[in-house]
Amino acid sequence: DALEPNVISYNSSISACERGGNWPAAVHLLRDMAARHVAPTTVSFNSSMSTAEKGARWELALQLFPDMASEDLSPSVVTYGASIAACEKAGEWERAVQLFSTMPSDRITPDVISFSSSISACGRSSQWQLALLLLTEMPRRHKIAPNLITYSAAISACEKGGVWTAALQLRADMSLAKILPDVICWNACISACEKGGYWQTALGLFSLFATSRCLAPTVVSFNATISACVEGGAWQWALELLSEMRKAKASPDVVSFSAGISACEQQGRWRESPGLLADMEVAKVLPNSITFNAAVGASARMGFWQRALWLSSRMAAARLQPNMTTWTCCVSALNSSSSLKPSTLRPKMAFQDLKKSRRARSQPHPAMDIGSPNLQH
């Protein structure tokens, strides 16, 4: 007779599915246990829930949680950890906190995983105060030391909440605990300073990050620092970082280039913005509306109306719709030009160009050519 599968073979198979990330097979095996009258265990459910959660099937992981009660099984700390992690991925922070708060009623002590997932769930929904409260409860009430993942989740929560001082304090706490920050921690701290308007602090953190032994700044690190410098009016640093980005082999993306062009706009360095647009073409990075508007704005500030209108027309070639910002800059360039008369006709000219660009936008996508011609007026 053929050997019948038992609970041990089922659990081993489900665990193998978990390691391989095969959630459909794991859930199928769990359902097959009932069909073959093999009673599942807590391990069966835990492995299936964890596989579903890691496979971005958070709703399925949460559905399995109450099924344990029908099998007269009690959840474990692993069960709660998988369920809270599923809530985190779903953006269900209230449900995550609710599950976390019910752990004591099941006589289960939260571990570092359930704390970290709950903190991350709160952070993703901008509930940074609650995230910090959970962090302080770890050592105070449960004698659990936060780890790298916990701190990263808490710092990210502070970054999303725009509380840069709290983010920096947590990074200092990590140093005291002799926990080395990872890329996520560094990026979150820099981004928090950017959102807070503290470009000098962001730049200082970036310098520390760049000189660390084991880690290297990513595109996100560069972009956050460049944006902070642009917002702070430190255009020299923004352009320097954009240059350093290429040397560091961190390929600039549309955010990087747009911030660089905005820096040129701030200081009227219009001659550099067409070069950056050309660099984007070489790097095969498609510009967006922010990129074009920054370039149009740079031309407008110098009164180069032909360049401003030409760039706005190139937006149609990129299948982008010029908006009010675009045309306000174009009208400004027309009105500031001393070579055009009468000035009352210039807004009309700009909006006629708007109609043309809308018609062009409906045409097939041509080969992109965003390098600027030699338009001086």
Short mmCIF file of C-alpha atoms in Angstrom, two decimals:
data_model
loop_
_atom_site.label_atom_id
_atom_site.label_comp_id
_atom_site.label_asym_id
_atom_site.label_seq_id
_atom_site.Cartn_x
_atom_site.Cartn_y
_atom_site.Cartn_z
CA ASP A 1 0.00 0.00 0.00
CA ALA A 2 1.10 3.52 -0.72
CA LEU A 3 2.20 5.53 2.26
CA GLU A 4 -0.38 8.10 3.41
CA PRO A 5 0.89 11.58 4.23
CA ASN A 6 0.77 12.52 7.89
CA VAL A 7 1.05 15.77 9.80
CA ILE A 8 4.86 15.59 9.81
CA SER A 9 5.13 15.20 6.03
CA TYR A 10 2.56 17.93 5.47
CA ASN A 11 4.33 20.36 7.77
CA SER A 12 7.66 19.60 6.15
CA SER A 13 6.19 20.22 2.70
CA ILE A 14 4.51 23.48 3.75
CA SER A 15 7.76 24.67 5.33
CA ALA A 16 9.56 23.88 2.06
CA CYS A 17 6.97 25.99 0.23
CA GLU A 18 7.62 28.80 2.69
CA ARG A 19 11.35 28.70 2.01
CA GLY A 20 10.68 28.65 -1.73
CA GLY A 21 8.07 31.42 -1.60
CA ASN A 22 5.37 29.21 -3.13
CA TRP A 23 2.24 30.41 -1.31
CA PRO A 24 -0.32 28.70 -3.61
CA ALA A 25 1.22 25.29 -2.93
CA ALA A 26 1.46 25.98 0.82
CA VAL A 27 -2.21 26.94 1.10
CA HIS A 28 -3.22 23.98 -1.11
CA LEU A 29 -1.39 21.61 1.19
CA LEU A 30 -3.07 23.15 4.24
CA ARG A 31 -6.50 22.69 2.66
CA ASP A 32 -5.59 19.17 1.55
CA MET A 33 -4.90 18.21 5.17
CA ALA A 34 -8.58 18.69 6.01
CA ALA A 35 -9.65 16.71 2.93
CA ARG A 36 -7.49 13.80 4.03
CA HIS A 37 -8.59 14.11 7.66
CA VAL A 38 -5.12 15.05 8.84
CA ALA A 39 -5.43 17.50 11.71
CA PRO A 40 -3.26 20.61 11.08
CA THR A 41 -1.12 22.03 13.83
CA THR A 42 -0.15 25.55 14.77
CA VAL A 43 3.03 25.03 12.73
CA SER A 44 0.91 24.18 9.67
CA PHE A 45 -0.98 27.46 9.94
CA ASN A 46 2.07 29.53 10.83
CA SER A 47 4.05 28.37 7.82
CA SER A 48 1.08 28.88 5.48
CA MET A 49 0.36 32.36 6.84
CA SER A 50 4.00 33.37 6.66
CA THR A 51 4.25 32.16 3.05
CA ALA A 52 1.12 34.10 2.07
CA GLU A 53 2.33 37.24 3.83
CA LYS A 54 5.74 37.12 2.16
CA GLY A 55 4.03 36.50 -1.18
CA ALA A 56 2.07 39.76 -0.85
CA ARG A 57 -1.18 37.85 -0.25
CA TRP A 58 -1.81 39.60 3.02
CA GLU A 59 -5.60 39.15 2.85
CA LEU A 60 -5.16 35.39 2.64
CA ALA A 61 -2.78 35.39 5.61
CA LEU A 62 -5.36 37.26 7.68
CA GLN A 63 -8.13 34.88 6.60
CA LEU A 64 -6.18 31.93 7.95
CA PHE A 65 -5.87 33.47 11.43
CA PRO A 66 -9.49 32.82 12.55
CA ASP A 67 -9.44 29.39 10.87
CA MET A 68 -7.11 28.25 13.65
CA ALA A 69 -9.93 28.61 16.19
CA SER A 70 -12.15 26.26 14.18
CA GLU A 71 -9.38 23.65 14.50
CA ASP A 72 -9.21 24.32 18.26
CA LEU A 73 -5.66 25.64 17.90
CA SER A 74 -4.14 28.52 19.83
CA PRO A 75 -2.06 31.14 18.02
CA SER A 76 1.61 31.51 18.86
CA VAL A 77 3.95 34.48 18.74
CA VAL A 78 4.82 33.41 15.17
CA THR A 79 1.13 33.48 14.23
CA TYR A 80 0.78 37.00 15.50
CA GLY A 81 4.02 38.07 13.87
CA ALA A 82 2.86 36.85 10.44
CA SER A 83 -0.57 38.44 10.86
CA ILE A 84 0.81 41.81 11.97
CA ALA A 85 3.32 41.76 9.09
CA ALA A 86 0.41 41.10 6.71
CA CYS A 87 -1.42 44.14 8.15
CA GLU A 88 1.74 46.20 7.69
CA LYS A 89 1.94 45.36 4.00
CA ALA A 90 -1.76 46.10 3.59
CA GLY A 91 -1.46 49.50 5.25
CA GLU A 92 -3.89 48.36 7.96
CA TRP A 93 -2.14 49.97 10.92
CA GLU A 94 -5.22 49.95 13.16
CA ARG A 95 -5.72 46.24 12.65
CA ALA A 96 -2.02 45.65 13.26
CA VAL A 97 -2.16 47.52 16.58
CA GLN A 98 -5.36 45.70 17.52
CA LEU A 99 -3.72 42.32 16.92
CA PHE A 100 -0.65 43.42 18.85
CA SER A 101 -2.79 44.52 21.81
CA THR A 102 -4.59 41.15 21.96
CA MET A 103 -1.38 39.16 22.37
CA PRO A 104 -1.37 39.41 26.20
CA SER A 105 -4.95 38.04 26.34
CA ASP A 106 -3.63 34.92 24.62
CA ARG A 107 -0.78 34.86 27.15
CA ILE A 108 1.75 35.57 24.42
CA THR A 109 4.65 37.92 25.02
CA PRO A 110 5.46 40.10 22.00
CA ASP A 111 8.87 39.55 20.48
CA VAL A 112 11.12 41.86 18.47
CA ILE A 113 9.47 40.74 15.20
CA SER A 114 5.92 41.62 16.29
CA PHE A 115 7.14 44.95 17.69
CA SER A 116 9.04 45.78 14.51
CA SER A 117 6.10 44.90 12.26
CA SER A 118 3.70 46.96 14.39
CA ILE A 119 6.06 49.95 14.36
CA SER A 120 6.48 49.64 10.59
CA ALA A 121 2.70 49.42 10.10
CA CYS A 122 2.24 52.63 12.10
CA GLY A 123 5.06 54.35 10.23
CA ARG A 124 3.67 53.53 6.81
CA SER A 125 0.44 55.27 7.76
CA SER A 126 2.21 58.32 9.24
CA GLN A 127 1.33 57.32 12.80
CA TRP A 128 4.80 58.24 14.03
CA GLN A 129 3.74 59.06 17.60
CA LEU A 130 2.34 55.57 18.08
CA ALA A 131 5.41 54.05 16.43
CA LEU A 132 7.67 55.83 18.94
CA LEU A 133 5.42 54.79 21.83
CA LEU A 134 5.76 51.14 20.82
CA LEU A 135 9.52 51.56 20.54
CA THR A 136 9.80 52.92 24.09
CA GLU A 137 7.65 50.09 25.45
CA MET A 138 10.03 47.44 24.18
CA PRO A 139 12.79 47.83 26.79
CA ARG A 140 10.62 49.45 29.46
CA ARG A 141 7.75 46.96 29.72
CA HIS A 142 8.99 43.86 27.94
CA LYS A 143 12.77 44.01 28.41
CA ILE A 144 13.26 43.59 24.66
CA ALA A 145 16.12 45.42 22.99
CA PRO A 146 15.29 47.00 19.61
CA ASN A 147 17.36 45.69 16.72
CA LEU A 148 18.36 47.18 13.38
CA ILE A 149 15.00 46.39 11.77
CA THR A 150 13.12 47.99 14.67
CA TYR A 151 15.17 51.19 14.53
CA SER A 152 14.88 51.35 10.75
CA ALA A 153 11.08 51.09 11.01
CA ALA A 154 10.94 53.78 13.70
CA ILE A 155 13.26 56.16 11.82
CA SER A 156 11.23 55.66 8.64
CA ALA A 157 8.10 56.51 10.65
CA CYS A 158 9.74 59.75 11.80
CA GLU A 159 10.79 60.54 8.24
CA LYS A 160 7.24 60.14 6.94
CA GLY A 161 5.99 62.27 9.82
CA GLY A 162 8.54 64.98 9.10
CA VAL A 163 10.02 64.87 12.62
CA TRP A 164 13.69 65.05 11.74
CA THR A 165 14.87 65.68 15.32
CA ALA A 166 13.32 62.40 16.48
CA ALA A 167 14.90 60.56 13.55
CA LEU A 168 18.36 61.89 14.44
CA GLN A 169 17.85 61.03 18.11
CA LEU A 170 17.03 57.45 17.16
CA ARG A 171 20.18 57.27 15.06
CA ALA A 172 22.14 58.47 18.09
CA ASP A 173 20.43 55.80 20.20
CA MET A 174 21.58 53.21 17.68
CA SER A 175 25.18 54.36 18.11
CA LEU A 176 24.88 54.02 21.90
CA ALA A 177 23.49 50.51 21.42
CA LYS A 178 26.39 49.77 19.01
CA ILE A 179 23.98 49.04 16.16
CA LEU A 180 25.33 50.14 12.79
CA PRO A 181 22.72 51.90 10.64
CA ASP A 182 21.88 50.38 7.29
CA VAL A 183 21.04 52.13 4.03
CA ILE A 184 17.37 52.43 5.03
CA CYS A 185 18.30 54.25 8.25
CA TRP A 186 20.66 56.66 6.51
CA ASN A 187 18.20 57.44 3.74
CA ALA A 188 15.32 57.96 6.16
CA CYS A 189 17.38 60.36 8.30
CA ILE A 190 18.50 62.36 5.26
CA SER A 191 14.94 62.48 3.89
CA ALA A 192 13.62 63.61 7.28
CA CYS A 193 16.08 66.52 7.26
CA GLU A 194 15.11 67.33 3.68
CA LYS A 195 11.42 67.52 4.59
CA GLY A 196 12.27 69.61 7.64
CA GLY A 197 14.19 72.10 5.51
CA TYR A 198 17.56 71.45 7.17
CA TRP A 199 19.81 71.04 4.17
CA GLN A 200 23.07 71.51 6.14
CA THR A 201 22.17 68.59 8.41
CA ALA A 202 21.13 66.47 5.43
CA LEU A 203 24.44 67.24 3.73
CA GLY A 204 26.36 66.41 6.90
CA LEU A 205 24.59 63.07 7.25
CA PHE A 206 25.28 62.30 3.61
CA SER A 207 28.99 63.00 4.15
CA LEU A 208 29.08 60.62 7.10
CA PHE A 209 27.22 58.01 5.09
CA ALA A 210 29.55 58.39 2.09
CA THR A 211 32.64 57.91 4.27
CA SER A 212 31.32 54.81 6.08
CA ARG A 213 33.31 51.68 5.45
CA CYS A 214 30.68 49.10 4.56
CA LEU A 215 27.92 51.09 2.86
CA ALA A 216 27.63 53.33 -0.16
CA PRO A 217 24.98 56.00 -0.83
CA THR A 218 22.23 54.95 -3.20
CA VAL A 219 20.25 56.93 -5.75
CA VAL A 220 17.71 57.62 -2.99
CA SER A 221 20.49 59.01 -0.75
CA PHE A 222 21.76 61.33 -3.46
CA ASN A 223 18.28 62.47 -4.49
CA ALA A 224 17.19 63.33 -0.95
CA THR A 225 20.38 65.33 -0.33
CA ILE A 226 20.24 67.10 -3.69
CA SER A 227 16.59 68.00 -3.13
CA ALA A 228 17.41 69.30 0.35
CA CYS A 229 20.14 71.53 -1.10
CA VAL A 230 17.83 72.82 -3.84
CA GLU A 231 15.12 73.66 -1.32
CA GLY A 232 17.69 75.38 0.86
CA GLY A 233 19.06 77.45 -2.00
CA ALA A 234 22.43 75.68 -1.90
CA TRP A 235 22.53 75.19 -5.65
CA GLN A 236 26.32 74.76 -5.77
CA TRP A 237 26.11 71.71 -3.53
CA ALA A 238 23.16 70.33 -5.51
CA LEU A 239 25.11 70.44 -8.78
CA GLU A 240 28.25 69.12 -7.10
CA LEU A 241 26.34 66.15 -5.73
CA LEU A 242 24.83 65.48 -9.15
CA SER A 243 28.36 65.36 -10.54
CA GLU A 244 29.56 63.12 -7.68
CA MET A 245 26.61 60.84 -8.32
CA ARG A 246 28.00 59.82 -11.67
CA LYS A 247 31.47 59.25 -10.23
CA ALA A 248 29.97 57.01 -7.56
CA LYS A 249 28.27 54.93 -10.29
CA ALA A 250 24.85 55.74 -8.85
CA SER A 251 22.95 56.38 -12.08
CA PRO A 252 20.96 59.63 -11.83
CA ASP A 253 17.23 59.24 -12.46
CA VAL A 254 14.54 61.73 -13.40
CA VAL A 255 14.38 63.01 -9.79
CA SER A 256 18.13 63.68 -9.79
CA PHE A 257 18.11 65.55 -13.09
CA SER A 258 14.96 67.51 -12.25
CA ALA A 259 16.49 68.69 -8.99
CA GLY A 260 19.69 69.67 -10.81
CA ILE A 261 17.75 71.69 -13.38
CA SER A 262 15.78 73.34 -10.57
CA ALA A 263 19.11 74.36 -9.02
CA CYS A 264 20.10 75.95 -12.33
CA GLU A 265 16.76 77.76 -12.42
CA GLN A 266 17.28 79.18 -8.95
CA GLN A 267 20.51 80.88 -9.88
CA GLY A 268 19.73 81.73 -13.49
CA ARG A 269 22.34 79.28 -14.74
CA TRP A 270 20.29 78.68 -17.89
CA ARG A 271 23.29 77.56 -19.93
CA GLU A 272 23.62 74.44 -17.76
CA SER A 273 19.99 73.28 -17.89
CA PRO A 274 20.05 72.33 -21.62
CA GLY A 275 23.21 70.35 -20.92
CA LEU A 276 21.44 68.43 -18.18
CA LEU A 277 18.54 67.74 -20.51
CA ALA A 278 21.01 66.42 -23.08
CA ASP A 279 22.63 64.27 -20.37
CA MET A 280 19.21 62.79 -19.63
CA GLU A 281 18.85 61.80 -23.26
CA VAL A 282 22.28 60.15 -23.26
CA ALA A 283 21.40 58.29 -20.05
CA LYS A 284 18.05 57.30 -21.58
CA VAL A 285 16.17 58.92 -18.71
CA LEU A 286 12.82 60.29 -19.85
CA PRO A 287 12.03 63.75 -18.45
CA ASN A 288 8.76 64.41 -16.66
CA SER A 289 6.65 67.54 -16.23
CA ILE A 290 8.77 68.71 -13.30
CA THR A 291 11.92 68.43 -15.41
CA PHE A 292 10.50 70.42 -18.29
CA ASN A 293 8.90 73.06 -16.07
CA ALA A 294 12.21 73.63 -14.30
CA ALA A 295 13.97 74.03 -17.65
CA VAL A 296 11.25 76.35 -18.97
CA GLY A 297 11.47 78.34 -15.74
CA ALA A 298 15.24 78.68 -16.11
CA SER A 299 14.78 80.07 -19.62
CA ALA A 300 11.97 82.37 -18.50
CA ARG A 301 14.07 83.90 -15.74
CA MET A 302 16.63 84.96 -18.34
CA GLY A 303 13.97 86.16 -20.76
CA PHE A 304 14.77 83.58 -23.44
CA TRP A 305 11.24 83.22 -24.77
CA GLN A 306 12.16 81.15 -27.83
CA ARG A 307 13.90 78.56 -25.67
CA ALA A 308 10.96 78.50 -23.22
CA LEU A 309 8.43 77.93 -26.01
CA TRP A 310 10.64 75.35 -27.69
CA LEU A 311 10.97 73.38 -24.47
CA SER A 312 7.22 73.51 -23.90
CA SER A 313 6.69 72.10 -27.38
CA ARG A 314 9.09 69.26 -26.56
CA MET A 315 6.77 68.25 -23.72
CA ALA A 316 4.23 67.19 -26.35
CA ALA A 317 6.90 65.04 -27.99
CA ALA A 318 7.39 63.33 -24.66
CA ARG A 319 3.62 62.86 -24.32
CA LEU A 320 3.45 65.25 -21.42
CA GLN A 321 0.78 67.89 -21.00
CA PRO A 322 2.06 71.43 -20.42
CA ASN A 323 0.29 72.84 -17.36
CA MET A 324 -0.36 76.29 -15.95
CA THR A 325 3.16 76.46 -14.51
CA THR A 326 4.60 75.84 -17.97
CA TRP A 327 2.59 78.56 -19.63
CA THR A 328 3.00 81.05 -16.81
CA CYS A 329 6.76 80.75 -17.33
CA CYS A 330 6.36 81.10 -21.10
CA VAL A 331 4.23 84.23 -20.73
CA SER A 332 6.74 85.62 -18.26
CA ALA A 333 9.56 85.04 -20.74
CA LEU A 334 7.57 86.73 -23.52
CA ASN A 335 6.71 89.73 -21.38
CA SER A 336 10.29 90.20 -20.21
CA SER A 337 11.72 90.15 -23.73
CA SER A 338 12.63 93.55 -25.14
CA SER A 339 12.70 92.22 -28.70
CA LEU A 340 8.96 91.57 -28.96
CA LYS A 341 6.21 94.15 -29.53
CA PRO A 342 3.47 94.58 -28.57
CA SER A 343 3.56 92.80 -25.23
CA THR A 344 -0.20 92.39 -25.16
CA LEU A 345 0.03 89.80 -27.92
CA ARG A 346 2.53 87.56 -26.15
CA PRO A 347 0.14 85.67 -23.86
CA LYS A 348 -2.03 84.96 -26.91
CA MET A 349 0.99 83.55 -28.71
CA ALA A 350 1.79 81.27 -25.79
CA PHE A 351 -1.71 79.86 -25.58
CA GLN A 352 -1.83 79.33 -29.32
CA ASP A 353 1.29 77.21 -28.82
CA LEU A 354 -0.55 75.35 -26.07
CA LYS A 355 -3.26 74.33 -28.55
CA LYS A 356 -0.60 73.15 -31.00
CA SER A 357 1.12 71.06 -28.33
CA ARG A 358 -2.17 69.41 -27.42
CA ARG A 359 -2.69 68.41 -31.05
CA ALA A 360 0.89 67.15 -31.26
CA ARG A 361 0.40 65.11 -28.10
CA SER A 362 -2.21 63.00 -29.87
CA GLN A 363 0.28 62.06 -32.60
CA PRO A 364 2.50 58.93 -32.50
CA HIS A 365 5.46 59.21 -30.15
CA PRO A 366 8.45 60.55 -32.13
CA ALA A 367 12.04 59.84 -31.26
CA MET A 368 12.89 61.99 -28.27
CA ASP A 369 15.26 64.84 -28.95
CA ILE A 370 15.51 67.07 -25.92
CA GLY A 371 18.87 68.61 -26.63
CA SER A 372 18.30 72.33 -26.96
CA PRO A 373 18.95 74.25 -30.18
CA ASN A 374 20.99 77.42 -30.07
CA LEU A 375 18.13 79.72 -29.06
CA GLN A 376 19.40 82.85 -27.43
CA HIS A 377 16.30 85.07 -27.48
#
